[in-house]
CSV table of C-alpha atoms in Angstrom, one decimal:
chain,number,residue,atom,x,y,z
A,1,UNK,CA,15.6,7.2,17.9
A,2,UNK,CA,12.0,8.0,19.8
A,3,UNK,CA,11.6,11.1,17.1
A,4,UNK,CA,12.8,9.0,14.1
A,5,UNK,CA,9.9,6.1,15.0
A,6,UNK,CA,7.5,8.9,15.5
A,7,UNK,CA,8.2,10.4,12.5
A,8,UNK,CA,7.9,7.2,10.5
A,9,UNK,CA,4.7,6.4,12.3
A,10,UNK,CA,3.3,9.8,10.8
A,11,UNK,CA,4.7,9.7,7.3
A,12,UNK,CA,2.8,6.2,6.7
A,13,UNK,CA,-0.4,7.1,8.5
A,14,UNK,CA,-0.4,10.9,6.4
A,15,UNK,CA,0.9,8.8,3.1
A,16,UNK,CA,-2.7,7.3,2.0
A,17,UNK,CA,-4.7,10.5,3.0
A,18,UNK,CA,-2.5,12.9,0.9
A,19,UNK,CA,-2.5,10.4,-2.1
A,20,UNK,CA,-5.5,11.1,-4.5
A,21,UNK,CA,-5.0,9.3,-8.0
A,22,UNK,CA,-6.4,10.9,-10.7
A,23,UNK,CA,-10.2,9.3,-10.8
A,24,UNK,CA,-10.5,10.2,-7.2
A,25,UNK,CA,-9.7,13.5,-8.0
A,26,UNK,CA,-12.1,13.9,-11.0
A,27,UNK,CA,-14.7,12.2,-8.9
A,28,UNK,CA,-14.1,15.0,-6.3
A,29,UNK,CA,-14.4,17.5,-8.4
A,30,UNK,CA,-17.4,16.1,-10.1
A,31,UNK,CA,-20.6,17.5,-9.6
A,32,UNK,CA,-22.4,14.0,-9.4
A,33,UNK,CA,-24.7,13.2,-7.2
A,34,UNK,CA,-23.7,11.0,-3.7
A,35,UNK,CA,-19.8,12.2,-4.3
A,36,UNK,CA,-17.9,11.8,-1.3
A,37,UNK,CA,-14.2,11.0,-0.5
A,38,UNK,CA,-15.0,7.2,0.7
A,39,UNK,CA,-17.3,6.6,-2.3
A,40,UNK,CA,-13.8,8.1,-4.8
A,41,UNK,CA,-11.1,6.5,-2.7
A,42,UNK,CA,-13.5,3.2,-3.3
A,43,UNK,CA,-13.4,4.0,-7.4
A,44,UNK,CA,-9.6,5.1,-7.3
A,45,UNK,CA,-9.0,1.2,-6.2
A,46,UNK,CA,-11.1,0.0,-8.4
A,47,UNK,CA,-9.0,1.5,-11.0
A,48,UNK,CA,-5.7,0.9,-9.4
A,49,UNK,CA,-7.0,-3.4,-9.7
A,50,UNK,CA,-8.1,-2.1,-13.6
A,51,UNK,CA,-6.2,0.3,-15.2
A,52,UNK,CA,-2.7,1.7,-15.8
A,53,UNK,CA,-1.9,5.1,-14.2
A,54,UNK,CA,-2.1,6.3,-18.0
A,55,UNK,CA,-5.5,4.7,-18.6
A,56,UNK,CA,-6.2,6.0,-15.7
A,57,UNK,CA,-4.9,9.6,-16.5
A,58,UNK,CA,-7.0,9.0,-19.7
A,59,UNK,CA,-10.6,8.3,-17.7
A,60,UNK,CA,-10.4,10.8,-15.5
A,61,UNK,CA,-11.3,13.4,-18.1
A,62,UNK,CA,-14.5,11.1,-18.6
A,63,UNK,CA,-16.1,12.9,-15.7
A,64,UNK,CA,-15.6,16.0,-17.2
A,65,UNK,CA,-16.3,15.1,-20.8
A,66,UNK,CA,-18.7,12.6,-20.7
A,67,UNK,CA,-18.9,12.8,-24.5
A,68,UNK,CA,-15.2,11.5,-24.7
A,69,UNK,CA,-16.1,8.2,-23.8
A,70,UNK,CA,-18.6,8.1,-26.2
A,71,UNK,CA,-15.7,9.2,-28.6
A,72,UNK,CA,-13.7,6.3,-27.0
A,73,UNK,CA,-16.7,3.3,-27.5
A,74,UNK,CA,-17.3,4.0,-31.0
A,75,UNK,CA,-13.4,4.5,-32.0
A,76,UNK,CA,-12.1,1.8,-34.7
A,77,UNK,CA,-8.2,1.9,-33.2
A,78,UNK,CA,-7.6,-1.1,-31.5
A,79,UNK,CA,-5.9,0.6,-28.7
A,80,UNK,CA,-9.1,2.4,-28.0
A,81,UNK,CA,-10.9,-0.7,-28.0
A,82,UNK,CA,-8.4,-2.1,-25.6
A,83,UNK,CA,-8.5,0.9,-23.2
A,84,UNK,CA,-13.1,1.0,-23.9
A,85,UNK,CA,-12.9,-2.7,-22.5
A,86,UNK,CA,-10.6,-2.4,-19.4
A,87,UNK,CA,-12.8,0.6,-19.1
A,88,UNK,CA,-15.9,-1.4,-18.7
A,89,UNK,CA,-13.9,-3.8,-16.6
A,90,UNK,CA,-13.6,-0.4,-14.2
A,91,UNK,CA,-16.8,0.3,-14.3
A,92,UNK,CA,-17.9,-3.3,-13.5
A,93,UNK,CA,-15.2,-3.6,-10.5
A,94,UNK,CA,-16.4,-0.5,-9.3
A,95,UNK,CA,-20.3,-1.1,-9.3
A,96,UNK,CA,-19.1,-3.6,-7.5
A,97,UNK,CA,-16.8,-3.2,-4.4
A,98,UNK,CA,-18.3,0.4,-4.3
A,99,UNK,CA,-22.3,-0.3,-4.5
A,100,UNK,CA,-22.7,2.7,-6.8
């Protein structure tokens, strides 16, 4: 019983540390300046309080492709005028709670 509370001590301590959602991995990966893990965990819940995981799947290739969300603010589909304004919602959450 002693190794089964151990081990279940470890699995939820390890769980948050080995989760990166997608816009704290494209933040990581970014080549922006002040990245760090802290500063993209802090974005990644700003989109987890904003987005859907497929909205979210969707801005992560912002940081790539900046231009896409260009694309995405001048589109005419209402879907992409949905997704631009939780988008700016994100952004807004995430200037925010994250003081970036």
């Amino acid at each position: 019983m002693k190794h089964l509370t151990i081990a279940v001590i470890i699995a939820t301590l390890a769980a948050p540390m080995a989760y990166a959602g997608p816009i704290e991995s494209a933040c990581l990966k970014s080549d922006r300046k002040g990245v760090n893990r802290a500063v993209c965990n802090c974005i990644q819940q700003a989109a987890d309080l904003t987005l859907t995981s497929s909205e979210q799947r969707k801005a992560a290739k912002f940081f790539n492709d900046p231009h896409q969300t260009q694309e995405l603010r001048q589109s005419s589909k209402s879907n992409d005028e949905k997704l631009w304004l939780r988008y700016k919602e994100f952004g807004n959450a995430a200037q925010a709670f994250c003081q970036i």
